Amino acid sequence: MIKFFQWIYTTYSAILFVILMLVLGLFVLIPLLISQKGDKISFFFIRLWAGTWSFLSGIRYEIHGLEHIDRSKPYIYIFNHRSFVDAPVIPMVIPQEVRAIGKKELSKIPVFGQVIGKLAVWVDRSDAESRRISLEKLVKFLNQGSSIVVAPEGTRNDTDETLLPFQKGAFRLSIETGIPILPMAVIGANRIMKRGSLLLSPGKVSAYFSAPIQPPLTSQTAVNEFSLKCRNRLEAMILAHE
């Protein structure tokens, strides 16, 4: 009986998401087509989309550590990726206009791919050239003063481990540009959409921000050591609050 109501709730929530996307998608897209500086307007409508969907779906957000974020400076945000619900979490909890890496497969979703594609860098993780091009685009955004969001695990964590092994791209990027890493622990998203299920449940997502971690000077071991340092920080945050 509980699963029956979960299916009804999930269907309602999915239809609501699509309706909001169709209604607000153009308001996200048009400012960015006119000017790259239109991202403030676009993000207003993205947050309206994510916030309305979350409110009407019974999903609440609790944010801790905003004092660590200087909104005038760019950061490379890293987070633990355990749920598809992480997508609306990002614009709801990060108080900056950000760019993110997304799987190339998502770009093929009608309307969604076109709308989010203006704010995301699509990458085929199985293709080294695609990864190289995506990193070049992210460097460009960082040099323009925009923050970016990366899931360093590379994919959704469906295991019992706190974190999957980290890919090194974000940390290499940080060292090359001098932009600090800012860890963000997302707690509770995997309870809203549990592992191995497409069913949703209402609930609360908590986001915890750490103080930024400054990148080290370039050396042969810098990337690996910096990646480990950031991983340890994020893992400690998750274990402390989960």
Tab-separated table of C-alpha atoms in Angstrom:
chain	number	residue	atom	x	y	z
A	1	MET	CA	0.000	0.000	0.000
A	2	ILE	CA	2.858	2.398	0.868
A	3	LYS	CA	4.477	1.738	-2.522
A	4	PHE	CA	1.185	2.465	-4.280
A	5	PHE	CA	1.055	5.934	-2.714
A	6	GLN	CA	4.752	6.404	-3.503
A	7	TRP	CA	4.039	5.714	-7.170
A	8	ILE	CA	1.225	8.294	-7.134
A	9	TYR	CA	3.486	10.828	-5.404
A	10	THR	CA	6.378	10.143	-7.818
A	11	THR	CA	4.130	10.460	-10.877
A	12	TYR	CA	2.704	13.731	-9.550
A	13	SER	CA	6.195	15.057	-8.806
A	14	ALA	CA	7.521	14.081	-12.268
A	15	ILE	CA	4.590	15.712	-14.071
A	16	LEU	CA	5.012	18.836	-11.933
A	17	PHE	CA	8.732	18.985	-12.830
A	18	VAL	CA	7.979	18.770	-16.563
A	19	ILE	CA	5.201	21.394	-16.410
A	20	LEU	CA	7.475	23.827	-14.565
A	21	MET	CA	10.257	23.145	-17.057
A	22	LEU	CA	7.965	23.921	-19.996
A	23	VAL	CA	6.615	27.074	-18.331
A	24	LEU	CA	9.957	28.458	-17.088
A	25	GLY	CA	12.432	26.958	-19.575
A	26	LEU	CA	12.328	29.882	-22.003
A	27	PHE	CA	12.874	32.359	-19.163
A	28	VAL	CA	16.051	30.434	-18.296
A	29	LEU	CA	17.198	30.183	-21.908
A	30	ILE	CA	16.492	33.620	-23.396
A	31	PRO	CA	18.729	35.752	-21.087
A	32	LEU	CA	21.702	33.490	-21.879
A	33	LEU	CA	21.006	33.652	-25.620
A	34	ILE	CA	21.083	37.437	-25.409
A	35	SER	CA	24.212	37.682	-23.235
A	36	GLN	CA	26.509	35.492	-21.135
A	37	LYS	CA	25.901	38.005	-18.350
A	38	GLY	CA	22.255	36.980	-18.366
A	39	ASP	CA	23.052	34.151	-15.974
A	40	LYS	CA	21.772	36.119	-12.952
A	41	ILE	CA	18.316	36.321	-14.550
A	42	SER	CA	18.518	32.697	-15.699
A	43	PHE	CA	19.445	31.515	-12.219
A	44	PHE	CA	16.539	33.422	-10.732
A	45	PHE	CA	14.200	31.326	-12.882
A	46	ILE	CA	16.154	28.104	-12.260
A	47	ARG	CA	15.768	28.663	-8.516
A	48	LEU	CA	12.095	29.488	-9.045
A	49	TRP	CA	11.718	26.223	-10.986
A	50	ALA	CA	13.633	24.113	-8.422
A	51	GLY	CA	12.105	25.904	-5.424
A	52	THR	CA	8.505	25.620	-6.650
A	53	TRP	CA	8.977	21.965	-7.540
A	54	SER	CA	10.587	21.237	-4.162
A	55	PHE	CA	7.907	23.098	-2.174
A	56	LEU	CA	5.013	21.418	-3.981
A	57	SER	CA	6.763	18.037	-3.706
A	58	GLY	CA	7.339	18.378	0.041
A	59	ILE	CA	11.145	18.663	-0.186
A	60	ARG	CA	12.791	21.089	2.252
A	61	TYR	CA	16.339	22.456	2.413
A	62	GLU	CA	18.544	23.283	5.375
A	63	ILE	CA	21.827	25.106	4.678
A	64	HIS	CA	24.849	25.419	6.991
A	65	GLY	CA	28.184	27.189	6.506
A	66	LEU	CA	27.205	30.019	4.143
A	67	GLU	CA	29.618	32.241	6.068
A	68	HIS	CA	32.455	30.372	4.293
A	69	ILE	CA	31.338	31.692	0.893
A	70	ASP	CA	32.450	35.073	-0.437
A	71	ARG	CA	29.916	35.645	-3.213
A	72	SER	CA	32.293	37.954	-5.079
A	73	LYS	CA	34.873	35.166	-5.567
A	74	PRO	CA	34.803	32.029	-7.744
A	75	TYR	CA	35.100	28.550	-6.250
A	76	ILE	CA	35.261	24.970	-7.432
A	77	TYR	CA	32.493	23.304	-5.417
A	78	ILE	CA	32.790	19.556	-4.894
A	79	PHE	CA	29.996	17.419	-3.443
A	80	ASN	CA	29.031	13.826	-2.708
A	81	HIS	CA	26.709	12.514	-5.425
A	82	ARG	CA	24.281	9.898	-4.078
A	83	SER	CA	20.956	10.771	-5.718
A	84	PHE	CA	19.322	12.158	-8.865
A	85	VAL	CA	17.733	14.701	-6.500
A	86	ASP	CA	21.154	16.407	-6.280
A	87	ALA	CA	20.322	18.335	-9.495
A	88	PRO	CA	17.713	20.681	-7.944
A	89	VAL	CA	19.723	20.795	-4.697
A	90	ILE	CA	22.623	22.674	-6.329
A	91	PRO	CA	20.774	25.878	-7.365
A	92	MET	CA	18.786	25.855	-4.116
A	93	VAL	CA	21.759	25.768	-1.739
A	94	ILE	CA	24.662	27.445	-3.579
A	95	PRO	CA	24.220	31.247	-3.402
A	96	GLN	CA	26.127	31.908	-6.650
A	97	GLU	CA	25.511	31.472	-10.359
A	98	VAL	CA	27.446	28.303	-11.198
A	99	ARG	CA	28.370	26.083	-14.112
A	100	ALA	CA	28.388	22.300	-13.762
A	101	ILE	CA	29.645	19.220	-15.570
A	102	GLY	CA	26.865	16.958	-16.798
A	103	LYS	CA	26.751	13.573	-18.493
A	104	LYS	CA	26.410	13.876	-22.265
A	105	GLU	CA	23.373	11.544	-22.148
A	106	LEU	CA	21.382	14.232	-20.293
A	107	SER	CA	21.828	16.638	-23.214
A	108	LYS	CA	19.589	14.385	-25.318
A	109	ILE	CA	16.547	14.869	-23.053
A	110	PRO	CA	14.104	17.105	-24.994
A	111	VAL	CA	13.809	20.677	-23.663
A	112	PHE	CA	15.789	19.848	-20.490
A	113	GLY	CA	18.983	19.278	-22.488
A	114	GLN	CA	18.603	22.556	-24.378
A	115	VAL	CA	17.782	24.600	-21.272
A	116	ILE	CA	20.387	23.198	-18.891
A	117	GLY	CA	22.955	22.925	-21.697
A	118	LYS	CA	23.431	26.692	-21.520
A	119	LEU	CA	24.574	26.365	-17.910
A	120	ALA	CA	26.292	22.975	-18.011
A	121	VAL	CA	29.323	21.537	-19.773
A	122	TRP	CA	28.355	18.183	-21.255
A	123	VAL	CA	31.059	15.511	-21.166
A	124	ASP	CA	31.415	11.958	-22.433
A	125	ARG	CA	33.481	10.451	-19.611
A	126	SER	CA	34.516	7.498	-21.785
A	127	ASP	CA	36.165	9.865	-24.294
A	128	ALA	CA	39.502	11.478	-23.316
A	129	GLU	CA	39.087	14.241	-25.902
A	130	SER	CA	35.632	15.110	-24.565
A	131	ARG	CA	37.057	15.326	-21.035
A	132	ARG	CA	39.877	17.593	-22.256
A	133	ILE	CA	37.476	19.946	-24.065
A	134	SER	CA	35.165	20.101	-21.031
A	135	LEU	CA	38.080	21.085	-18.772
A	136	GLU	CA	39.059	23.850	-21.200
A	137	LYS	CA	35.507	25.215	-21.058
A	138	LEU	CA	35.533	25.108	-17.256
A	139	VAL	CA	38.843	27.010	-17.169
A	140	LYS	CA	37.224	29.677	-19.341
A	141	PHE	CA	34.292	30.018	-16.915
A	142	LEU	CA	36.644	30.227	-13.919
A	143	ASN	CA	38.747	32.895	-15.641
A	144	GLN	CA	35.545	34.877	-16.209
A	145	GLY	CA	34.882	34.789	-12.455
A	146	SER	CA	32.180	32.094	-12.479
A	147	SER	CA	32.116	29.263	-9.935
A	148	ILE	CA	31.765	25.666	-11.074
A	149	VAL	CA	30.326	22.524	-9.471
A	150	VAL	CA	31.932	19.103	-9.860
A	151	ALA	CA	31.016	15.666	-8.506
A	152	PRO	CA	34.576	14.303	-8.185
A	153	GLU	CA	33.329	10.734	-7.799
A	154	GLY	CA	32.445	10.959	-11.486
A	155	THR	CA	29.128	9.172	-11.149
A	156	ARG	CA	26.348	8.543	-8.640
A	157	ASN	CA	27.530	6.553	-5.629
A	158	ASP	CA	25.289	3.486	-5.332
A	159	THR	CA	27.573	1.649	-2.905
A	160	ASP	CA	27.769	1.477	0.887
A	161	GLU	CA	31.043	3.436	0.802
A	162	THR	CA	30.940	7.035	2.029
A	163	LEU	CA	32.667	8.215	-1.162
A	164	LEU	CA	33.859	6.593	-4.368
A	165	PRO	CA	37.465	7.167	-5.509
A	166	PHE	CA	37.946	10.734	-6.736
A	167	GLN	CA	38.765	11.669	-10.294
A	168	LYS	CA	41.528	14.264	-10.494
A	169	GLY	CA	40.165	16.848	-12.959
A	170	ALA	CA	38.735	19.315	-10.419
A	171	PHE	CA	41.930	19.329	-8.352
A	172	ARG	CA	44.192	19.762	-11.362
A	173	LEU	CA	41.942	22.642	-12.409
A	174	SER	CA	42.204	24.223	-8.954
A	175	ILE	CA	46.004	24.040	-8.943
A	176	GLU	CA	46.285	25.414	-12.495
A	177	THR	CA	43.933	28.364	-11.889
A	178	GLY	CA	44.567	29.045	-8.190
A	179	ILE	CA	40.805	28.822	-7.508
A	180	PRO	CA	40.090	27.150	-4.127
A	181	ILE	CA	38.069	23.971	-3.667
A	182	LEU	CA	34.943	24.400	-1.533
A	183	PRO	CA	33.554	21.073	-0.231
A	184	MET	CA	29.784	20.706	0.126
A	185	ALA	CA	28.300	17.704	1.942
A	186	VAL	CA	24.776	16.856	0.768
A	187	ILE	CA	22.896	14.868	3.412
A	188	GLY	CA	19.462	13.307	2.958
A	189	ALA	CA	19.022	13.383	-0.831
A	190	ASN	CA	19.475	9.606	-0.989
A	191	ARG	CA	16.560	9.179	1.439
A	192	ILE	CA	14.273	11.124	-0.897
A	193	MET	CA	15.219	8.864	-3.807
A	194	LYS	CA	16.677	5.660	-2.407
A	195	ARG	CA	19.405	3.667	-4.079
A	196	GLY	CA	18.130	1.376	-6.825
A	197	SER	CA	14.663	2.967	-6.878
A	198	LEU	CA	12.961	5.585	-9.023
A	199	LEU	CA	10.386	6.287	-6.330
A	200	LEU	CA	10.450	9.606	-4.491
A	201	SER	CA	9.554	10.466	-0.918
A	202	PRO	CA	9.107	13.917	0.651
A	203	GLY	CA	11.810	14.919	3.116
A	204	LYS	CA	14.651	17.260	4.043
A	205	VAL	CA	18.010	17.787	2.347
A	206	SER	CA	20.786	19.370	4.409
A	207	ALA	CA	23.824	21.026	2.813
A	208	TYR	CA	27.003	21.754	4.782
A	209	PHE	CA	29.729	24.006	3.375
A	210	SER	CA	33.333	23.830	4.550
A	211	ALA	CA	35.895	26.613	4.559
A	212	PRO	CA	37.587	26.803	1.126
A	213	ILE	CA	40.742	24.741	0.653
A	214	GLN	CA	43.534	26.661	-1.094
A	215	PRO	CA	45.407	24.729	-3.799
A	216	PRO	CA	49.103	23.961	-3.317
A	217	LEU	CA	51.943	24.973	-5.614
A	218	THR	CA	52.467	22.802	-8.676
A	219	SER	CA	54.585	19.696	-8.151
A	220	GLN	CA	54.678	16.076	-9.310
A	221	THR	CA	52.621	14.932	-6.321
A	222	ALA	CA	50.451	18.038	-5.841
A	223	VAL	CA	47.313	16.779	-7.615
A	224	ASN	CA	47.177	13.438	-5.781
A	225	GLU	CA	47.935	14.974	-2.381
A	226	PHE	CA	45.432	17.803	-2.881
A	227	SER	CA	42.748	15.366	-4.062
A	228	LEU	CA	43.296	13.225	-0.949
A	229	LYS	CA	43.159	16.268	1.346
A	230	CYS	CA	39.849	17.425	-0.158
A	231	ARG	CA	38.429	13.902	-0.093
A	232	ASN	CA	39.308	13.516	3.589
A	233	ARG	CA	37.625	16.863	4.372
A	234	LEU	CA	34.419	15.957	2.506
A	235	GLU	CA	34.326	12.460	4.007
A	236	ALA	CA	34.722	13.878	7.529
A	237	MET	CA	31.865	16.333	6.889
A	238	ILE	CA	29.565	13.532	5.698
A	239	LEU	CA	30.379	11.263	8.628
A	240	ALA	CA	29.913	14.118	11.104
A	241	HIS	CA	26.446	15.074	9.864
A	242	GLU	CA	24.919	11.924	8.369
